[in-house]
Short mmCIF file of C-alpha atoms in Angstrom, two decimals:
data_model
loop_
_atom_site.label_atom_id
_atom_site.label_comp_id
_atom_site.label_asym_id
_atom_site.label_seq_id
_atom_site.Cartn_x
_atom_site.Cartn_y
_atom_site.Cartn_z
CA MET W 696 2.60 17.90 -38.35
CA LYS W 697 -0.05 15.67 -36.75
CA ARG W 698 1.81 12.59 -37.99
CA VAL W 699 4.80 13.53 -35.86
CA LEU W 700 2.98 15.13 -32.95
CA ILE W 701 0.97 12.08 -31.84
CA PRO W 702 3.95 9.69 -31.46
CA VAL W 703 6.03 12.47 -29.86
CA VAL W 704 3.27 13.18 -27.31
CA ALA W 705 2.95 9.44 -26.57
CA LEU W 706 6.72 9.14 -26.15
CA THR W 707 6.85 12.21 -23.90
CA ILE W 708 4.06 10.90 -21.64
CA CYS W 709 5.64 7.44 -21.34
CA PHE W 710 9.10 8.93 -20.77
CA THR W 711 7.77 11.26 -18.06
CA VAL W 712 5.92 8.49 -16.21
CA ILE W 713 9.02 6.28 -16.08
CA TRP W 714 11.23 9.30 -15.28
CA LYS W 715 9.05 10.22 -12.29
CA TRP W 716 8.68 6.61 -11.16
CA THR W 717 12.45 6.05 -11.08
CA LEU W 718 13.36 9.51 -9.74
CA GLY W 719 15.05 10.51 -12.97
CA PHE W 720 16.26 7.02 -13.97
CA SER W 721 18.27 6.72 -10.77
CA ALA W 722 16.12 4.50 -8.53
CA PHE W 723 14.94 1.28 -10.12
CA THR W 724 14.43 -0.77 -6.96
CA VAL W 725 12.43 -0.07 -3.79
CA PHE W 726 15.71 -0.04 -1.89
CA SER W 727 17.31 2.76 -3.91
CA TYR W 728 13.99 4.61 -4.20
CA THR W 729 13.44 4.62 -0.40
CA LEU W 730 17.01 5.77 0.17
CA GLN W 731 16.72 8.62 -2.33
CA GLN W 732 13.30 9.63 -1.01
CA ALA W 733 14.82 10.05 2.46
CA GLY W 734 16.77 13.06 1.17
CA THR W 735 20.21 14.18 0.16
CA LEU W 736 23.34 13.90 2.27
CA PRO W 737 24.30 15.16 4.76
CA ARG W 738 21.03 14.93 6.67
CA THR W 739 20.13 14.67 10.36
CA PHE W 740 19.83 11.18 11.76
CA PRO W 741 16.46 10.92 13.54
CA ASP W 742 16.68 10.19 17.25
CA LEU W 743 16.02 6.65 18.46
CA ALA W 744 16.62 5.15 21.87
CA MET W 745 18.51 1.85 21.65
CA ILE W 746 19.47 -0.81 24.12
CA SER W 747 22.83 -2.55 23.81
CA GLN W 748 23.79 -6.18 24.39
CA ASP W 749 24.84 -5.10 27.90
CA LYS W 750 21.39 -3.61 28.56
CA GLU W 751 22.65 -0.04 28.37
CA VAL W 752 20.21 2.46 26.87
CA PHE W 753 21.84 4.95 24.51
CA HIS W 754 21.17 7.50 21.75
CA LEU W 755 23.50 7.84 18.78
CA LYS W 756 23.31 11.64 18.98
CA ASP W 757 24.99 11.46 22.43
CA LYS W 758 28.06 9.64 21.13
CA HIS W 759 29.60 12.72 19.44
CA LYS W 760 31.83 10.58 17.25
CA TYR W 761 31.56 8.76 13.94
CA VAL W 762 29.27 5.74 13.97
CA LEU W 763 28.98 3.09 11.25
CA LEU W 764 25.45 1.74 11.56
CA ASN W 765 23.79 -1.26 9.94
CA PHE W 766 20.55 -3.21 10.36
CA VAL W 767 20.11 -6.96 10.57
CA TYR W 768 17.82 -9.57 12.03
CA LEU W 769 19.06 -12.74 13.60
CA ASN W 770 16.74 -15.17 11.79
CA CYS W 771 17.99 -13.93 8.42
CA PRO W 772 18.83 -17.01 6.34
CA TYR W 773 21.85 -15.54 4.59
CA VAL W 774 22.55 -11.97 3.64
CA CYS W 775 22.56 -10.22 7.08
CA HIS W 776 25.34 -12.50 8.30
CA LYS W 777 27.28 -11.93 5.10
CA VAL W 778 27.05 -8.16 5.62
CA ASN W 779 28.10 -8.55 9.26
CA ASN W 780 31.09 -10.62 8.13
CA GLN W 781 32.03 -7.75 5.83
CA LEU W 782 31.55 -5.32 8.72
CA GLU W 783 33.80 -7.51 10.84
CA ARG W 784 36.56 -7.28 8.22
CA ILE W 785 36.14 -3.49 8.03
CA TYR W 786 36.22 -3.29 11.84
CA HIS W 787 39.56 -5.09 11.93
CA LEU W 788 41.04 -2.73 9.32
CA PHE W 789 40.94 0.09 11.90
CA ASP W 790 43.47 0.30 14.70
CA SER W 791 42.70 0.71 18.38
CA ALA W 792 43.54 4.43 18.17
CA THR W 793 40.49 4.93 15.95
CA VAL W 794 37.94 2.42 17.29
CA PRO W 795 36.32 3.07 19.72
CA SER W 796 37.64 6.55 20.56
CA ARG W 797 36.77 8.20 17.21
CA LEU W 798 34.61 5.62 15.47
CA GLU W 799 32.07 3.09 16.70
CA PHE W 800 30.19 0.31 14.98
CA VAL W 801 26.52 -0.24 15.80
CA THR W 802 24.51 -3.19 14.50
CA VAL W 803 20.78 -2.89 15.13
CA SER W 804 18.26 -5.69 14.85
CA PHE W 805 14.90 -4.73 13.46
CA ASP W 806 13.10 -7.93 14.28
CA LEU W 807 11.30 -6.67 17.36
CA GLY W 808 9.15 -9.79 17.54
CA ASN W 809 11.93 -12.38 17.73
CA ASP W 810 15.21 -10.76 18.76
CA ASP W 811 16.00 -9.74 22.32
CA VAL W 812 19.02 -8.56 24.31
CA THR W 813 20.08 -12.11 25.25
CA LYS W 814 19.99 -13.24 21.61
CA ILE W 815 21.95 -10.25 20.30
CA LYS W 816 24.54 -10.67 23.05
CA LYS W 817 25.02 -14.30 22.02
CA TYR W 818 25.10 -13.31 18.35
CA ARG W 819 27.78 -10.70 19.04
CA GLU W 820 30.01 -13.42 20.49
CA TYR W 821 30.23 -15.02 17.04
CA PHE W 822 32.36 -12.05 16.01
CA GLY W 823 34.77 -12.42 18.91
CA THR W 824 34.97 -11.53 22.56
CA ASP W 825 37.40 -8.65 22.14
CA ILE W 826 35.52 -6.23 19.90
CA PRO W 827 35.32 -2.94 21.83
CA GLY W 828 33.42 -0.24 20.00
CA TRP W 829 31.11 -2.64 18.17
CA THR W 830 27.71 -2.53 19.82
CA PHE W 831 24.84 -4.82 18.97
CA ALA W 832 21.54 -3.18 19.82
CA LEU W 833 17.77 -3.20 19.67
CA PRO W 834 15.37 -0.26 19.50
CA TYR W 835 14.33 0.60 23.06
CA GLN W 836 10.69 1.07 24.07
CA THR W 837 9.61 1.49 20.48
CA ASN W 838 6.66 -0.19 18.84
CA GLN W 839 6.87 -1.73 15.38
CA GLN W 840 4.96 1.08 13.69
CA ALA W 841 7.17 3.83 15.14
CA PHE W 842 10.29 1.86 14.26
CA ASP W 843 9.09 1.29 10.70
CA THR W 844 8.52 5.05 10.37
CA PHE W 845 12.03 5.66 11.68
CA LEU W 846 13.47 3.22 9.13
CA HIS W 847 11.54 4.91 6.35
CA HIS W 848 12.88 8.31 7.42
CA ILE W 849 16.47 7.16 7.22
CA GLY W 850 15.90 5.42 3.89
CA ILE W 851 15.70 1.76 4.83
CA TRP W 852 13.15 -0.40 2.99
CA LYS W 853 11.84 -3.39 4.92
CA TYR W 854 9.25 -5.89 3.75
CA THR W 855 8.18 -9.08 5.49
CA VAL W 856 7.26 -11.80 3.00
CA PRO W 857 3.87 -13.03 4.27
CA ALA W 858 4.33 -16.68 3.32
CA THR W 859 7.80 -17.20 4.85
CA GLY W 860 8.17 -14.44 7.43
CA ILE W 861 11.53 -13.57 5.88
CA ILE W 862 12.32 -9.86 6.17
CA ASN W 863 13.77 -8.49 2.95
CA HIS W 864 15.45 -5.17 3.61
CA SER W 865 18.03 -2.62 2.52
CA LEU W 866 21.59 -3.54 3.46
CA TYR W 867 23.06 -0.05 3.52
CA LEU W 868 25.74 0.95 6.01
CA TYR W 869 25.24 4.46 7.40
CA LEU W 870 28.15 6.61 8.47
CA ILE W 871 26.86 9.12 11.00
CA GLY W 872 29.07 12.05 11.91
CA PRO W 873 29.79 13.53 15.38
CA ASP W 874 27.14 16.18 14.65
CA ASN W 875 24.50 13.42 14.26
CA LYS W 876 24.27 13.81 10.51
CA ILE W 877 24.33 10.95 8.01
CA VAL W 878 27.39 11.77 5.94
CA ARG W 879 27.82 8.63 3.81
CA VAL W 880 25.72 5.62 2.85
CA PHE W 881 27.57 2.53 1.66
CA ASP W 882 26.05 -0.31 -0.28
CA PRO W 883 27.96 -3.43 0.86
CA ALA W 884 26.83 -5.30 -2.24
CA ARG W 885 28.64 -2.83 -4.47
CA GLU W 886 31.52 -1.53 -2.37
CA ASN W 887 34.41 -3.61 -1.09
CA ASP W 888 35.97 -3.44 2.37
CA ASN W 889 38.87 -1.20 1.36
CA SER W 890 36.62 1.31 -0.39
CA VAL W 891 34.43 1.66 2.72
CA TYR W 892 37.52 1.84 4.94
CA GLU W 893 39.13 4.56 2.83
CA GLN W 894 35.99 6.69 2.70
CA ILE W 895 35.55 6.47 6.49
CA ASN W 896 39.21 7.33 6.94
CA LEU W 897 38.78 10.35 4.72
CA CYS W 898 35.96 11.60 6.95
CA LEU W 899 38.07 10.99 10.06
CA GLN W 900 40.98 12.91 8.51
CA LYS W 901 38.74 15.85 7.66
CA GLN W 902 37.56 15.91 11.26
CA SER W 903 41.19 16.00 12.47
CA ILE W 904 41.91 19.02 10.26
CA MET H 371 -23.06 -19.61 -35.14
CA PRO H 372 -23.06 -15.95 -36.19
CA ALA H 373 -19.82 -14.01 -35.86
CA LYS H 374 -21.40 -11.60 -33.42
CA ALA H 375 -22.34 -14.42 -31.05
CA ILE H 376 -18.81 -15.87 -31.27
CA ASN H 377 -17.40 -12.44 -30.44
CA ILE H 378 -19.64 -12.11 -27.40
CA ILE H 379 -18.75 -15.60 -26.13
CA LEU H 380 -15.03 -15.00 -26.74
CA ASN H 381 -15.03 -11.64 -24.99
CA LEU H 382 -17.02 -13.09 -22.10
CA ALA H 383 -14.49 -15.92 -21.77
CA VAL H 384 -11.65 -13.37 -21.80
CA PHE H 385 -13.41 -11.30 -19.15
CA VAL H 386 -13.99 -14.32 -16.88
CA LEU H 387 -10.40 -15.53 -17.27
CA ALA H 388 -9.02 -12.03 -16.61
CA TRP H 389 -11.18 -11.81 -13.48
CA VAL H 390 -10.02 -15.24 -12.25
CA ILE H 391 -6.34 -14.32 -12.79
CA SER H 392 -6.75 -10.87 -11.27
CA PHE H 393 -8.88 -11.74 -8.23
CA PRO H 394 -9.24 -15.32 -6.93
CA MET H 395 -5.84 -16.44 -8.30
CA ASN H 396 -3.93 -13.21 -7.66
CA GLU H 397 -2.37 -14.39 -4.40
CA TRP H 398 -1.10 -17.57 -6.05
CA PHE H 399 0.39 -15.66 -8.97
CA SER H 400 2.05 -13.17 -6.62
CA ALA H 401 3.64 -15.85 -4.45
CA THR H 402 6.76 -16.26 -6.58
CA MET H 403 8.57 -14.10 -9.10
CA PRO H 404 8.38 -16.58 -12.02
CA ARG H 405 4.62 -16.90 -11.55
CA HIS H 406 4.17 -13.14 -11.40
CA GLN H 407 6.46 -12.19 -14.27
CA LEU H 408 6.28 -15.23 -16.52
CA LEU H 409 2.68 -16.34 -16.05
CA GLN H 410 0.43 -13.54 -14.80
CA LEU H 411 1.82 -10.70 -16.92
CA PRO H 412 1.97 -12.65 -20.23
CA ALA H 413 -1.44 -14.23 -19.50
CA MET H 414 -3.04 -10.79 -19.32
CA LEU H 415 -1.23 -9.72 -22.48
CA LEU H 416 -2.41 -12.87 -24.24
CA LEU H 417 -6.01 -12.35 -23.11
CA GLY H 418 -5.83 -8.81 -24.50
CA ILE H 419 -4.51 -10.21 -27.79
CA ILE H 420 -7.33 -12.80 -27.97
CA ALA H 421 -9.94 -10.11 -27.33
CA GLY H 422 -8.34 -7.80 -29.90
CA LEU H 423 -8.06 -10.49 -32.59
CA ARG H 424 -11.76 -10.44 -33.33
CA SER H 425 -13.08 -7.24 -31.78
CA LEU H 426 -10.93 -4.79 -33.72
CA LYS H 427 -10.71 -6.85 -36.91
CA HIS H 428 -12.47 -4.25 -39.06
CA ILE H 429 -11.08 -1.14 -37.39
CA THR H 430 -8.25 0.71 -39.11
CA ILE H 431 -5.67 2.52 -37.02
CA SER H 432 -4.01 5.36 -38.89
CA PHE H 433 -0.22 5.81 -39.18
CA PRO H 434 0.67 8.18 -36.34
CA TRP H 435 -1.64 6.38 -33.91
CA ASP H 436 -0.09 2.96 -34.55
CA ILE H 437 3.35 4.33 -33.67
CA ALA H 438 1.90 5.93 -30.54
CA ILE H 439 0.33 2.60 -29.54
CA LEU H 440 3.59 0.72 -30.10
CA ILE H 441 5.41 3.30 -27.92
CA PHE H 442 2.74 2.79 -25.24
CA ILE H 443 3.20 -1.00 -25.37
CA MET H 444 7.01 -0.77 -25.18
CA ALA H 445 6.83 1.66 -22.26
CA SER H 446 4.27 -0.55 -20.50
CA LEU H 447 6.55 -3.58 -20.79
CA VAL H 448 9.54 -1.58 -19.54
CA PHE H 449 7.53 -0.17 -16.63
CA TRP H 450 6.28 -3.56 -15.42
CA MET H 451 9.74 -5.08 -15.62
CA LEU H 452 11.22 -2.49 -13.28
CA PRO H 453 11.99 -4.06 -9.89
CA ARG H 454 10.20 -1.23 -8.09
CA SER H 455 7.05 -1.78 -10.16
CA ILE H 456 7.17 -5.53 -9.52
CA ASP H 457 7.46 -4.91 -5.77
CA ALA H 458 4.61 -2.43 -5.77
CA ALA H 459 2.44 -4.82 -7.77
CA VAL H 460 3.05 -7.70 -5.36
CA ILE H 461 2.66 -5.65 -2.18
CA TYR H 462 -0.43 -3.69 -3.30
CA PRO H 463 -3.02 -5.86 -5.15
CA ALA H 464 -4.77 -2.72 -6.44
CA PHE H 465 -1.56 -1.64 -8.14
CA ASN H 466 -1.21 -5.14 -9.57
CA ARG H 467 -4.65 -4.74 -11.14
CA VAL H 468 -3.43 -1.60 -12.86
CA MET H 469 -0.80 -3.86 -14.44
CA HIS H 470 -3.50 -6.31 -15.48
CA LEU H 471 -5.55 -3.59 -17.15
CA ASN H 472 -2.43 -2.16 -18.76
CA MET H 473 -1.44 -5.54 -20.19
CA LEU H 474 -4.98 -6.25 -21.40
CA ALA H 475 -5.02 -2.89 -23.17
CA ALA H 476 -1.50 -3.45 -24.57
CA GLY H 477 -2.46 -6.85 -25.99
CA PHE H 478 -5.84 -5.63 -27.26
CA LEU H 479 -4.42 -2.63 -29.12
CA GLY H 480 -1.08 -4.23 -29.97
CA ILE H 481 -2.46 -7.10 -32.05
CA THR H 482 -4.53 -4.69 -34.12
CA VAL H 483 -1.55 -2.45 -34.80
CA ILE H 484 0.81 -5.35 -35.55
CA ARG H 485 -1.61 -6.76 -38.11
CA GLN H 486 -2.02 -3.44 -39.87
CA THR H 487 1.32 -1.74 -39.63
CA ILE H 488 4.01 -1.86 -42.28
CA PHE H 489 6.48 -4.73 -42.40
CA GLU H 490 9.53 -2.73 -41.26
CA ILE H 491 7.83 -1.36 -38.16
CA LYS H 492 6.42 -4.77 -37.27
CA ILE H 493 9.87 -6.39 -37.45
CA ALA H 494 11.58 -3.51 -35.61
CA PHE H 495 8.99 -3.70 -32.81
CA MET H 496 9.25 -7.48 -32.45
CA ALA H 497 13.06 -7.28 -32.44
CA MET H 498 12.99 -4.59 -29.75
CA VAL H 499 10.66 -6.64 -27.55
CA SER H 500 12.90 -9.72 -27.99
CA VAL H 501 16.00 -7.75 -27.00
CA MET H 502 14.19 -6.16 -24.05
CA VAL H 503 13.05 -9.52 -22.67
CA PHE H 504 16.52 -10.98 -23.22
CA VAL H 505 18.27 -8.04 -21.51
CA ALA H 506 15.83 -8.17 -18.58
CA GLY H 507 16.74 -11.85 -18.18
CA ILE H 508 20.47 -11.10 -18.30
CA THR H 509 20.03 -8.36 -15.69
CA LEU H 510 18.21 -10.66 -13.28
CA ILE H 511 20.81 -13.39 -13.75
CA THR H 512 23.80 -11.06 -13.43
CA PHE H 513 22.86 -9.22 -10.22
CA ASN H 514 23.79 -11.19 -7.14
CA ILE H 515 21.81 -8.85 -4.95
CA LEU H 516 18.08 -8.97 -4.40
CA LEU H 517 16.33 -6.55 -6.74
CA CYS H 518 12.74 -7.18 -5.65
CA SER H 519 12.07 -7.26 -1.92
CA SER H 520 8.95 -9.40 -2.37
CA PHE H 521 10.86 -12.43 -3.62
CA ASN H 522 14.16 -14.19 -3.08
CA ILE H 523 17.40 -14.42 -5.03
CA ASP H 524 16.69 -17.96 -6.31
CA GLN H 525 13.39 -16.84 -7.82
CA GLN H 526 15.14 -13.82 -9.30
CA LYS H 527 17.72 -16.06 -11.02
CA GLU H 528 15.04 -18.50 -12.20
CA THR H 529 12.98 -15.67 -13.68
CA GLY H 530 16.10 -14.28 -15.37
CA PHE H 531 16.95 -17.64 -16.90
CA ARG H 532 13.44 -18.13 -18.25
CA LEU H 533 13.29 -14.59 -19.59
CA ILE H 534 16.49 -15.27 -21.54
CA ILE H 535 14.85 -18.36 -23.06
CA ALA H 536 11.68 -16.34 -23.78
CA GLY H 537 13.80 -13.65 -25.44
CA ILE H 538 15.52 -16.24 -27.66
CA VAL H 539 12.18 -17.84 -28.59
CA PHE H 540 10.69 -14.44 -29.39
CA ALA H 541 13.76 -13.50 -31.45
CA THR H 542 13.44 -16.76 -33.40
CA GLY H 543 9.78 -15.93 -34.04
CA THR H 544 10.81 -12.48 -35.25
CA LEU H 545 13.36 -13.96 -37.66
CA PHE H 546 10.76 -16.44 -38.90
CA THR H 547 8.25 -13.61 -39.49
CA PHE H 548 10.95 -11.54 -41.17
CA PHE H 549 11.96 -14.21 -43.68
CA ARG H 550 8.38 -15.35 -44.29
CA SER H 551 7.26 -11.79 -45.03
CA LEU H 552 10.35 -11.21 -47.13
CA GLY H 553 9.58 -14.37 -49.10
CA LYS H 554 6.05 -13.16 -49.77
CA LYS H 555 7.35 -9.78 -50.95
CA ILE H 556 9.81 -11.38 -53.36
#
């Protein structure tokens, strides 16, 4: 009995440690772990004041429509712009009857030290001059610590590499419903434009019914 | 020089090297993914093996315990290859030192078990480690998204490529051990 028990106990302990560490073998990276730790969907989107490229202060909870939200920073060497290019393609899949009346796009910069309203306004112009319903924004009157806490609450992992200053972060796109609840989270690295489009459309159709 | 004195000197050297890797050099090792995964982690494992080679030479580990130790070593390697563990180790030096202690212990106990255990278990264990290292390399190469937030995609690919090579080298070593041991048996 002892011959079997000792290896079984060892296996059980090791299995349990890895099971707990990966939230039941479902979160192997800090990105997926932070997202899962934030809670199950749908969940309330925490309030945050933001300022748009036109210097208008707004809260997502006051929009009362679907919002597709993502986070970037302008000094990102590569991936943020790639995600915004994907967002641009998704934006153009919707017709003017949907955006901006029923759905809005919001891109928020989380580099409070370097990005400002002038920079995000200029950055927005790279995606065209006629893009109503796609707001580029910054957190308004929020310090870095409070903003980091906010990001953690919604499930975004952000880490600044000390040597380079590069901010590595989650790329998720959040679909927030008219009732200010996060209803879907898309991973742009795994989901293509049409898949995101169809899932948003499904939510919009449900709302119509 | 008496064996006891050699043991003391060897263990002291291992201790000093482990301290240097874990403390003064930790920042350098944590700067890139290849350094962290391909130098620091194996270095600690190797130091554990060196310490175990002489220290536990005359100690016998009984059958159920050797399996338990091999399970512990496999689980330790899996745990420290998880992207979340790598991130935590790089961001929090104290957590990284847990990895160092874990690897030292794995090497220290592992070499004793490997020397004593039966041929079949030894080969099965070595084959599993080879496959694990190889698969970890394939995973890092295949994913075009950043898995560890502390590093960049180029370092991730480089680590993956070198892990694949390490896996192949380890598999070759396993085959060599297999045929050599088989030859001795025949």
